[in-house]
Amino acid sequence: MTDKPSSRTRTEKHNCDGVRLSGEFWRSGEMEDGVSAVRRWEDLETDILVKIFQSFDVFELTSGIAHVCSGWRLACCDPLLWKTLDLSMMKSNFIKIPSEPYVYVDDPSDKLLSRLLKISMSLSRGNITTLIFHFNLYVSDDQLTYTAERCPKLKRLVLPGWNRIKKTGICKAISCWKDLESLTMPSIANPPYFIEEIAKNCRNFRELKIMGPCDIFFASTLVAYLPKLKVLSLRCSMLLREALLMILEGLPQLEVLNISHCLLFDLSPSPTSKKILREIDPFIHDKASRLRRFLTCSQDTCVMCQRTKTDEGLLRWYKYEEGLWKEDEVSSLAH
Amino acid sequence: MKKISVRTSDGQEFELEENLAMESATIKTSLDAFSRDDIILLPNVNSWEMVKIIEFFTKVQELETKFGVKFMEKKEGRFLEAFQAEFDKDLSDDNLYCLLWTVDYLGIEVLLENLCHLMAERTKNKTVESCRNLFGVQHDYTPEEEAEIREDYSWAFEGPEIEE
């Protein structure tokens, strides 16, 4: 059983393009031409290699297998392997610093990312449609624009930490992604320039997830610039009731809204305290009734609700299970 | 249950149950086009490979009976680890490689996925040179192409990263 079959060796399989290995088969006593299901041996090799490479992660794919020979390189570039580039297992080796950009990323960690991006962009040949970063991966301006320019067909993006990215950098990146439909981003202090850039460049933009509080400013920005927004997730954060109302009233094409595990609050007379609302009132429910899906959860027994409360509306994802941040009740926003 | 006869490249004949024979897209196409009483010639399949394939089908049926899950119907990509481990220790690198080709040619999707997974595990973490040996491929880049590729891998580091 473990002997090499005597009637055929590997060399034969590789070199032979003669009749015997032409991929045709015969009925007994007749010679028939191959029917349409038959494939050529040359195709088989690439097909098999692509199937094998499908179980490789991005580190393995970029480790040097594309260097073995031109046939392997061809298989490594197959679009099937590059629909999604998931870099969410990569975090920067960083420390927090008191001055801008408030993080310092060590050199080897940065170079590792550069290398990975360079090879991925080379092999993916513009076929990436989903790109996922970890929020603790502090990507530089150069790294972001390098990547953006080589992912023109991008439809879904989960942004990295962008402390090191300038406004010009992020806007340049957005301008490369004309087909962008779905985005997960952190909460930012000054959203208009960014949201406006999306509105200008991304005609099919329909889905947004914000990881962090959505205040009045953010809500009004969404209403002003993204009237065609269909899906919005604000889960696990502080949410001002007035902002929620603004969203419900100001986004006429909204179909799905996820405010699960949010700490809903109202402004109280005292500036130092907020009035936490234990329930969503009927007025809000009425406004939300036109939505196809209105996802809420504010139970005391819910672990995520408790965590949001403990973390005072700004969930510290690093404290919890690895990958927890990737979940979402809206399946198209989970990964 | 009707039996389908096949003859491998070295002249050996095997009988397969019809429903199992139909798992091979290639055999199925032939059966759809012609009479089921004829022997199907498979000049690209060796007898030892046929034995392995039949062994696989037998194993699947055992597992389906034991666990009550229709693995073949569900096209479940990954079988139980015990099954994979059993298949793995019997096959040398060369044999696994040959079997992969044959199963791909025969179009037996479920078995192919599992064999690719086995091959992937053997390929991971190997150096470029050992990959070449494993698959029997020649390094076929021109010096210019070679230089270009090394540049891909050497950016951001001094010197080439690839182990040769």
PDB file of N, CA and C in Angstrom, chain A residues 251-334:
ATOM      1  N   LEU A 251     -33.221  59.658   9.291  1.00  0.00           N
ATOM      2  CA  LEU A 251     -32.722  58.700   8.292  1.00  0.00           C
ATOM      3  C   LEU A 251     -33.911  57.942   7.718  1.00  0.00           C
ATOM      4  N   PRO A 252     -34.537  58.484   6.677  1.00  0.00           N
ATOM      5  CA  PRO A 252     -35.788  57.920   6.187  1.00  0.00           C
ATOM      6  C   PRO A 252     -35.665  56.538   5.557  1.00  0.00           C
ATOM      7  N   GLN A 253     -34.448  56.194   5.071  1.00  0.00           N
ATOM      8  CA  GLN A 253     -34.313  54.895   4.401  1.00  0.00           C
ATOM      9  C   GLN A 253     -33.750  53.829   5.329  1.00  0.00           C
ATOM     10  N   LEU A 254     -33.631  54.149   6.615  1.00  0.00           N
ATOM     11  CA  LEU A 254     -33.074  53.178   7.560  1.00  0.00           C
ATOM     12  C   LEU A 254     -34.005  51.984   7.707  1.00  0.00           C
ATOM     13  N   GLU A 255     -33.409  50.788   7.612  1.00  0.00           N
ATOM     14  CA  GLU A 255     -34.217  49.561   7.717  1.00  0.00           C
ATOM     15  C   GLU A 255     -33.881  48.775   8.975  1.00  0.00           C
ATOM     16  N   VAL A 256     -32.601  48.819   9.358  1.00  0.00           N
ATOM     17  CA  VAL A 256     -32.157  48.027  10.507  1.00  0.00           C
ATOM     18  C   VAL A 256     -31.386  48.934  11.459  1.00  0.00           C
ATOM     19  N   LEU A 257     -31.779  48.946  12.721  1.00  0.00           N
ATOM     20  CA  LEU A 257     -31.066  49.728  13.737  1.00  0.00           C
ATOM     21  C   LEU A 257     -30.794  48.837  14.940  1.00  0.00           C
ATOM     22  N   ASN A 258     -29.504  48.754  15.314  1.00  0.00           N
ATOM     23  CA  ASN A 258     -29.119  47.908  16.438  1.00  0.00           C
ATOM     24  C   ASN A 258     -28.611  48.771  17.589  1.00  0.00           C
ATOM     25  N   ILE A 259     -29.382  48.817  18.678  1.00  0.00           N
ATOM     26  CA  ILE A 259     -28.904  49.530  19.869  1.00  0.00           C
ATOM     27  C   ILE A 259     -28.838  48.573  21.066  1.00  0.00           C
ATOM     28  N   SER A 260     -28.553  47.296  20.757  1.00  0.00           N
ATOM     29  CA  SER A 260     -28.477  46.289  21.827  1.00  0.00           C
ATOM     30  C   SER A 260     -27.418  46.663  22.835  1.00  0.00           C
ATOM     31  N   HIS A 261     -27.697  46.427  24.093  1.00  0.00           N
ATOM     32  CA  HIS A 261     -26.768  46.618  25.213  1.00  0.00           C
ATOM     33  C   HIS A 261     -26.274  48.045  25.369  1.00  0.00           C
ATOM     34  N   CYS A 262     -26.999  48.997  24.778  1.00  0.00           N
ATOM     35  CA  CYS A 262     -26.614  50.399  24.935  1.00  0.00           C
ATOM     36  C   CYS A 262     -27.113  50.929  26.264  1.00  0.00           C
ATOM     37  N   LEU A 263     -26.375  51.919  26.787  1.00  0.00           N
ATOM     38  CA  LEU A 263     -26.822  52.649  27.973  1.00  0.00           C
ATOM     39  C   LEU A 263     -27.558  53.877  27.479  1.00  0.00           C
ATOM     40  N   LEU A 264     -28.862  53.792  27.475  1.00  0.00           N
ATOM     41  CA  LEU A 264     -29.648  54.928  26.991  1.00  0.00           C
ATOM     42  C   LEU A 264     -29.788  55.951  28.095  1.00  0.00           C
ATOM     43  N   PHE A 265     -29.509  57.196  27.797  1.00  0.00           N
ATOM     44  CA  PHE A 265     -29.614  58.202  28.848  1.00  0.00           C
ATOM     45  C   PHE A 265     -30.217  59.498  28.314  1.00  0.00           C
ATOM     46  N   ASP A 266     -30.652  60.306  29.261  1.00  0.00           N
ATOM     47  CA  ASP A 266     -31.219  61.602  28.943  1.00  0.00           C
ATOM     48  C   ASP A 266     -30.403  62.656  29.671  1.00  0.00           C
ATOM     49  N   LEU A 267     -30.436  63.859  29.160  1.00  0.00           N
ATOM     50  CA  LEU A 267     -29.727  64.927  29.865  1.00  0.00           C
ATOM     51  C   LEU A 267     -30.504  65.256  31.127  1.00  0.00           C
ATOM     52  N   SER A 268     -29.738  65.402  32.192  1.00  0.00           N
ATOM     53  CA  SER A 268     -30.415  65.738  33.444  1.00  0.00           C
ATOM     54  C   SER A 268     -30.096  67.192  33.785  1.00  0.00           C
ATOM     55  N   PRO A 269     -30.862  67.771  34.674  1.00  0.00           N
ATOM     56  CA  PRO A 269     -30.618  69.173  35.041  1.00  0.00           C
ATOM     57  C   PRO A 269     -29.200  69.392  35.552  1.00  0.00           C
ATOM     58  N   SER A 270     -28.682  68.391  36.255  1.00  0.00           N
ATOM     59  CA  SER A 270     -27.330  68.543  36.777  1.00  0.00           C
ATOM     60  C   SER A 270     -26.312  68.182  35.684  1.00  0.00           C
ATOM     61  N   PRO A 271     -25.351  69.072  35.404  1.00  0.00           N
ATOM     62  CA  PRO A 271     -24.379  68.835  34.324  1.00  0.00           C
ATOM     63  C   PRO A 271     -23.428  67.676  34.587  1.00  0.00           C
ATOM     64  N   THR A 272     -23.263  67.326  35.854  1.00  0.00           N
ATOM     65  CA  THR A 272     -22.278  66.277  36.166  1.00  0.00           C
ATOM     66  C   THR A 272     -22.867  64.879  36.135  1.00  0.00           C
ATOM     67  N   SER A 273     -24.167  64.790  36.068  1.00  0.00           N
ATOM     68  CA  SER A 273     -24.720  63.431  36.044  1.00  0.00           C
ATOM     69  C   SER A 273     -25.667  63.253  34.873  1.00  0.00           C
ATOM     70  N   LYS A 274     -25.826  61.994  34.484  1.00  0.00           N
ATOM     71  CA  LYS A 274     -26.745  61.679  33.405  1.00  0.00           C
ATOM     72  C   LYS A 274     -27.886  60.850  33.990  1.00  0.00           C
ATOM     73  N   LYS A 275     -29.027  60.971  33.338  1.00  0.00           N
ATOM     74  CA  LYS A 275     -30.158  60.187  33.810  1.00  0.00           C
ATOM     75  C   LYS A 275     -30.252  58.931  32.945  1.00  0.00           C
ATOM     76  N   ILE A 276     -29.896  57.782  33.537  1.00  0.00           N
ATOM     77  CA  ILE A 276     -29.940  56.541  32.764  1.00  0.00           C
ATOM     78  C   ILE A 276     -31.392  56.092  32.638  1.00  0.00           C
ATOM     79  N   LEU A 277     -31.805  55.808  31.425  1.00  0.00           N
ATOM     80  CA  LEU A 277     -33.175  55.359  31.185  1.00  0.00           C
ATOM     81  C   LEU A 277     -33.202  53.832  31.203  1.00  0.00           C
ATOM     82  N   ARG A 278     -34.033  53.296  32.028  1.00  0.00           N
ATOM     83  CA  ARG A 278     -34.057  51.842  32.167  1.00  0.00           C
ATOM     84  C   ARG A 278     -34.810  51.175  31.028  1.00  0.00           C
ATOM     85  N   GLU A 279     -35.693  51.955  30.412  1.00  0.00           N
ATOM     86  CA  GLU A 279     -36.495  51.370  29.325  1.00  0.00           C
ATOM     87  C   GLU A 279     -36.565  52.326  28.166  1.00  0.00           C
ATOM     88  N   ILE A 280     -36.890  51.753  27.025  1.00  0.00           N
ATOM     89  CA  ILE A 280     -37.153  52.595  25.850  1.00  0.00           C
ATOM     90  C   ILE A 280     -38.631  52.965  25.893  1.00  0.00           C
ATOM     91  N   ASP A 281     -38.908  54.243  25.827  1.00  0.00           N
ATOM     92  CA  ASP A 281     -40.303  54.685  25.993  1.00  0.00           C
ATOM     93  C   ASP A 281     -41.142  54.444  24.725  1.00  0.00           C
ATOM     94  N   PRO A 282     -42.451  54.456  24.873  1.00  0.00           N
ATOM     95  CA  PRO A 282     -43.355  54.168  23.745  1.00  0.00           C
ATOM     96  C   PRO A 282     -43.180  55.113  22.557  1.00  0.00           C
ATOM     97  N   PHE A 283     -42.810  56.353  22.829  1.00  0.00           N
ATOM     98  CA  PHE A 283     -42.629  57.314  21.740  1.00  0.00           C
ATOM     99  C   PHE A 283     -41.522  56.842  20.790  1.00  0.00           C
ATOM    100  N   ILE A 284     -40.435  56.380  21.391  1.00  0.00           N
ATOM    101  CA  ILE A 284     -39.310  55.859  20.595  1.00  0.00           C
ATOM    102  C   ILE A 284     -39.753  54.605  19.835  1.00  0.00           C
ATOM    103  N   HIS A 285     -40.438  53.726  20.535  1.00  0.00           N
ATOM    104  CA  HIS A 285     -40.896  52.484  19.889  1.00  0.00           C
ATOM    105  C   HIS A 285     -41.790  52.784  18.701  1.00  0.00           C
ATOM    106  N   ASP A 286     -42.588  53.806  18.852  1.00  0.00           N
ATOM    107  CA  ASP A 286     -43.486  54.193  17.775  1.00  0.00           C
ATOM    108  C   ASP A 286     -42.684  54.662  16.556  1.00  0.00           C
ATOM    109  N   LYS A 287     -41.693  55.503  16.811  1.00  0.00           N
ATOM    110  CA  LYS A 287     -40.838  56.000  15.720  1.00  0.00           C
ATOM    111  C   LYS A 287     -40.104  54.847  15.045  1.00  0.00           C
ATOM    112  N   ALA A 288     -39.761  53.835  15.842  1.00  0.00           N
ATOM    113  CA  ALA A 288     -38.983  52.711  15.313  1.00  0.00           C
ATOM    114  C   ALA A 288     -39.839  51.653  14.638  1.00  0.00           C
ATOM    115  N   SER A 289     -41.137  51.814  14.726  1.00  0.00           N
ATOM    116  CA  SER A 289     -42.008  50.754  14.203  1.00  0.00           C
ATOM    117  C   SER A 289     -41.915  50.608  12.687  1.00  0.00           C
ATOM    118  N   ARG A 290     -41.481  51.645  11.996  1.00  0.00           N
ATOM    119  CA  ARG A 290     -41.353  51.549  10.533  1.00  0.00           C
ATOM    120  C   ARG A 290     -40.134  50.733  10.104  1.00  0.00           C
ATOM    121  N   LEU A 291     -39.195  50.521  11.055  1.00  0.00           N
ATOM    122  CA  LEU A 291     -37.977  49.779  10.721  1.00  0.00           C
ATOM    123  C   LEU A 291     -38.289  48.311  10.495  1.00  0.00           C
ATOM    124  N   ARG A 292     -37.521  47.705   9.648  1.00  0.00           N
ATOM    125  CA  ARG A 292     -37.678  46.258   9.421  1.00  0.00           C
ATOM    126  C   ARG A 292     -37.177  45.503  10.653  1.00  0.00           C
ATOM    127  N   ARG A 293     -36.068  45.976  11.229  1.00  0.00           N
ATOM    128  CA  ARG A 293     -35.552  45.359  12.457  1.00  0.00           C
ATOM    129  C   ARG A 293     -35.070  46.433  13.423  1.00  0.00           C
ATOM    130  N   PHE A 294     -35.585  46.412  14.639  1.00  0.00           N
ATOM    131  CA  PHE A 294     -35.118  47.332  15.680  1.00  0.00           C
ATOM    132  C   PHE A 294     -34.587  46.453  16.809  1.00  0.00           C
ATOM    133  N   LEU A 295     -33.269  46.375  16.944  1.00  0.00           N
ATOM    134  CA  LEU A 295     -32.639  45.439  17.876  1.00  0.00           C
ATOM    135  C   LEU A 295     -32.275  46.139  19.168  1.00  0.00           C
ATOM    136  N   THR A 296     -32.884  45.655  20.238  1.00  0.00           N
ATOM    137  CA  THR A 296     -32.600  46.256  21.539  1.00  0.00           C
ATOM    138  C   THR A 296     -32.344  45.158  22.561  1.00  0.00           C
ATOM    139  N   CYS A 297     -31.669  45.508  23.615  1.00  0.00           N
ATOM    140  CA  CYS A 297     -31.512  44.591  24.754  1.00  0.00           C
ATOM    141  C   CYS A 297     -31.027  45.431  25.903  1.00  0.00           C
ATOM    142  N   SER A 298     -31.810  45.498  26.934  1.00  0.00           N
ATOM    143  CA  SER A 298     -31.327  46.271  28.077  1.00  0.00           C
ATOM    144  C   SER A 298     -31.731  45.564  29.356  1.00  0.00           C
ATOM    145  N   GLN A 299     -31.437  44.273  29.387  1.00  0.00           N
ATOM    146  CA  GLN A 299     -31.825  43.498  30.565  1.00  0.00           C
ATOM    147  C   GLN A 299     -30.702  43.479  31.581  1.00  0.00           C
ATOM    148  N   ASP A 300     -31.073  43.483  32.845  1.00  0.00           N
ATOM    149  CA  ASP A 300     -30.070  43.445  33.919  1.00  0.00           C
ATOM    150  C   ASP A 300     -29.270  42.150  33.892  1.00  0.00           C
ATOM    151  N   THR A 301     -29.916  41.091  33.406  1.00  0.00           N
ATOM    152  CA  THR A 301     -29.264  39.776  33.425  1.00  0.00           C
ATOM    153  C   THR A 301     -28.302  39.581  32.253  1.00  0.00           C
ATOM    154  N   CYS A 302     -28.362  40.482  31.276  1.00  0.00           N
ATOM    155  CA  CYS A 302     -27.526  40.291  30.090  1.00  0.00           C
ATOM    156  C   CYS A 302     -26.082  40.685  30.398  1.00  0.00           C
ATOM    157  N   VAL A 303     -25.158  39.791  30.064  1.00  0.00           N
ATOM    158  CA  VAL A 303     -23.733  40.011  30.364  1.00  0.00           C
ATOM    159  C   VAL A 303     -23.211  41.254  29.658  1.00  0.00           C
ATOM    160  N   MET A 304     -23.583  41.416  28.401  1.00  0.00           N
ATOM    161  CA  MET A 304     -23.076  42.563  27.636  1.00  0.00           C
ATOM    162  C   MET A 304     -23.632  43.864  28.186  1.00  0.00           C
ATOM    163  N   CYS A 305     -24.897  43.841  28.572  1.00  0.00           N
ATOM    164  CA  CYS A 305     -25.492  45.049  29.177  1.00  0.00           C
ATOM    165  C   CYS A 305     -24.759  45.409  30.471  1.00  0.00           C
ATOM    166  N   GLN A 306     -24.457  44.391  31.264  1.00  0.00           N
ATOM    167  CA  GLN A 306     -23.742  44.638  32.526  1.00  0.00           C
ATOM    168  C   GLN A 306     -22.366  45.224  32.265  1.00  0.00           C
ATOM    169  N   ARG A 307     -21.704  44.695  31.260  1.00  0.00           N
ATOM    170  CA  ARG A 307     -20.353  45.170  30.941  1.00  0.00           C
ATOM    171  C   ARG A 307     -20.383  46.623  30.472  1.00  0.00           C
ATOM    172  N   THR A 308     -21.396  46.943  29.644  1.00  0.00           N
ATOM    173  CA  THR A 308     -21.502  48.332  29.171  1.00  0.00           C
ATOM    174  C   THR A 308     -21.702  49.265  30.355  1.00  0.00           C
ATOM    175  N   LYS A 309     -22.481  48.793  31.302  1.00  0.00           N
ATOM    176  CA  LYS A 309     -22.743  49.608  32.490  1.00  0.00           C
ATOM    177  C   LYS A 309     -21.472  49.766  33.326  1.00  0.00           C
ATOM    178  N   THR A 310     -20.781  48.671  33.550  1.00  0.00           N
ATOM    179  CA  THR A 310     -19.536  48.709  34.336  1.00  0.00           C
ATOM    180  C   THR A 310     -18.524  49.653  33.694  1.00  0.00           C
ATOM    181  N   ASP A 311     -18.442  49.586  32.371  1.00  0.00           N
ATOM    182  CA  ASP A 311     -17.465  50.419  31.661  1.00  0.00           C
ATOM    183  C   ASP A 311     -18.009  51.801  31.328  1.00  0.00           C
ATOM    184  N   GLU A 312     -19.141  52.126  31.924  1.00  0.00           N
ATOM    185  CA  GLU A 312     -19.740  53.457  31.809  1.00  0.00           C
ATOM    186  C   GLU A 312     -19.964  53.894  30.366  1.00  0.00           C
ATOM    187  N   GLY A 313     -20.407  52.955  29.551  1.00  0.00           N
ATOM    188  CA  GLY A 313     -20.794  53.312  28.197  1.00  0.00           C
ATOM    189  C   GLY A 313     -19.672  53.317  27.182  1.00  0.00           C
ATOM    190  N   LEU A 314     -18.454  53.019  27.636  1.00  0.00           N
ATOM    191  CA  LEU A 314     -17.327  52.974  26.698  1.00  0.00           C
ATOM    192  C   LEU A 314     -16.641  51.634  26.898  1.00  0.00           C
ATOM    193  N   LEU A 315     -17.124  50.628  26.204  1.00  0.00           N
ATOM    194  CA  LEU A 315     -16.701  49.261  26.461  1.00  0.00           C
ATOM    195  C   LEU A 315     -15.208  49.058  26.211  1.00  0.00           C
ATOM    196  N   ARG A 316     -14.551  48.494  27.220  1.00  0.00           N
ATOM    197  CA  ARG A 316     -13.107  48.248  27.105  1.00  0.00           C
ATOM    198  C   ARG A 316     -12.914  46.847  26.546  1.00  0.00           C
ATOM    199  N   TRP A 317     -12.974  46.700  25.248  1.00  0.00           N
ATOM    200  CA  TRP A 317     -12.968  45.387  24.599  1.00  0.00           C
ATOM    201  C   TRP A 317     -11.749  44.563  24.971  1.00  0.00           C
ATOM    202  N   TYR A 318     -10.619  45.224  25.235  1.00  0.00           N
ATOM    203  CA  TYR A 318      -9.391  44.494  25.527  1.00  0.00           C
ATOM    204  C   TYR A 318      -9.494  43.672  26.819  1.00  0.00           C
ATOM    205  N   LYS A 319     -10.453  44.025  27.655  1.00  0.00           N
ATOM    206  CA  LYS A 319     -10.606  43.306  28.930  1.00  0.00           C
ATOM    207  C   LYS A 319     -11.295  41.956  28.749  1.00  0.00           C
ATOM    208  N   TYR A 320     -12.015  41.823  27.655  1.00  0.00           N
ATOM    209  CA  TYR A 320     -12.893  40.669  27.528  1.00  0.00           C
ATOM    210  C   TYR A 320     -12.348  39.635  26.560  1.00  0.00           C
ATOM    211  N   GLU A 321     -13.179  38.636  26.245  1.00  0.00           N
ATOM    212  CA  GLU A 321     -12.744  37.521  25.409  1.00  0.00           C
ATOM    213  C   GLU A 321     -12.225  38.036  24.070  1.00  0.00           C
ATOM    214  N   GLU A 322     -11.166  37.374  23.625  1.00  0.00           N
ATOM    215  CA  GLU A 322     -10.586  37.691  22.323  1.00  0.00           C
ATOM    216  C   GLU A 322     -11.663  37.547  21.247  1.00  0.00           C
ATOM    217  N   GLY A 323     -11.794  38.512  20.395  1.00  0.00           N
ATOM    218  CA  GLY A 323     -12.758  38.366  19.297  1.00  0.00           C
ATOM    219  C   GLY A 323     -14.186  38.746  19.645  1.00  0.00           C
ATOM    220  N   LEU A 324     -14.431  39.113  20.910  1.00  0.00           N
ATOM    221  CA  LEU A 324     -15.798  39.475  21.307  1.00  0.00           C
ATOM    222  C   LEU A 324     -16.291  40.695  20.528  1.00  0.00           C
ATOM    223  N   TRP A 325     -15.357  41.595  20.253  1.00  0.00           N
ATOM    224  CA  TRP A 325     -15.711  42.838  19.572  1.00  0.00           C
ATOM    225  C   TRP A 325     -16.248  42.610  18.165  1.00  0.00           C
ATOM    226  N   LYS A 326     -15.971  41.420  17.629  1.00  0.00           N
ATOM    227  CA  LYS A 326     -16.394  41.152  16.254  1.00  0.00           C
ATOM    228  C   LYS A 326     -17.884  40.805  16.154  1.00  0.00           C
ATOM    229  N   GLU A 327     -18.502  40.514  17.274  1.00  0.00           N
ATOM    230  CA  GLU A 327     -19.903  40.088  17.218  1.00  0.00           C
ATOM    231  C   GLU A 327     -20.821  41.248  16.918  1.00  0.00           C
ATOM    232  N   ASP A 328     -21.952  40.897  16.298  1.00  0.00           N
ATOM    233  CA  ASP A 328     -23.010  41.887  16.129  1.00  0.00           C
ATOM    234  C   ASP A 328     -24.296  41.140  15.844  1.00  0.00           C
ATOM    235  N   GLU A 329     -25.386  41.651  16.397  1.00  0.00           N
ATOM    236  CA  GLU A 329     -26.687  41.018  16.160  1.00  0.00           C
ATOM    237  C   GLU A 329     -27.085  41.122  14.686  1.00  0.00           C
ATOM    238  N   VAL A 330     -26.502  42.073  13.983  1.00  0.00           N
ATOM    239  CA  VAL A 330     -26.714  42.180  12.534  1.00  0.00           C
ATOM    240  C   VAL A 330     -25.625  41.347  11.870  1.00  0.00           C
ATOM    241  N   SER A 331     -26.028  40.276  11.216  1.00  0.00           N
ATOM    242  CA  SER A 331     -25.019  39.310  10.742  1.00  0.00           C
ATOM    243  C   SER A 331     -24.060  39.898   9.710  1.00  0.00           C
ATOM    244  N   SER A 332     -24.514  40.848   8.900  1.00  0.00           N
ATOM    245  CA  SER A 332     -23.612  41.403   7.882  1.00  0.00           C
ATOM    246  C   SER A 332     -22.525  42.279   8.494  1.00  0.00           C
ATOM    247  N   LEU A 333     -22.706  42.669   9.757  1.00  0.00           N
ATOM    248  CA  LEU A 333     -21.699  43.482  10.427  1.00  0.00           C
ATOM    249  C   LEU A 333     -20.817  42.656  11.364  1.00  0.00           C
ATOM    250  N   ALA A 334     -21.125  41.372  11.497  1.00  0.00           N
ATOM    251  CA  ALA A 334     -20.302  40.496  12.341  1.00  0.00           C
ATOM    252  C   ALA A 334     -19.251  39.832  11.464  1.00  0.00           C
TER     253      ALA A 334
END
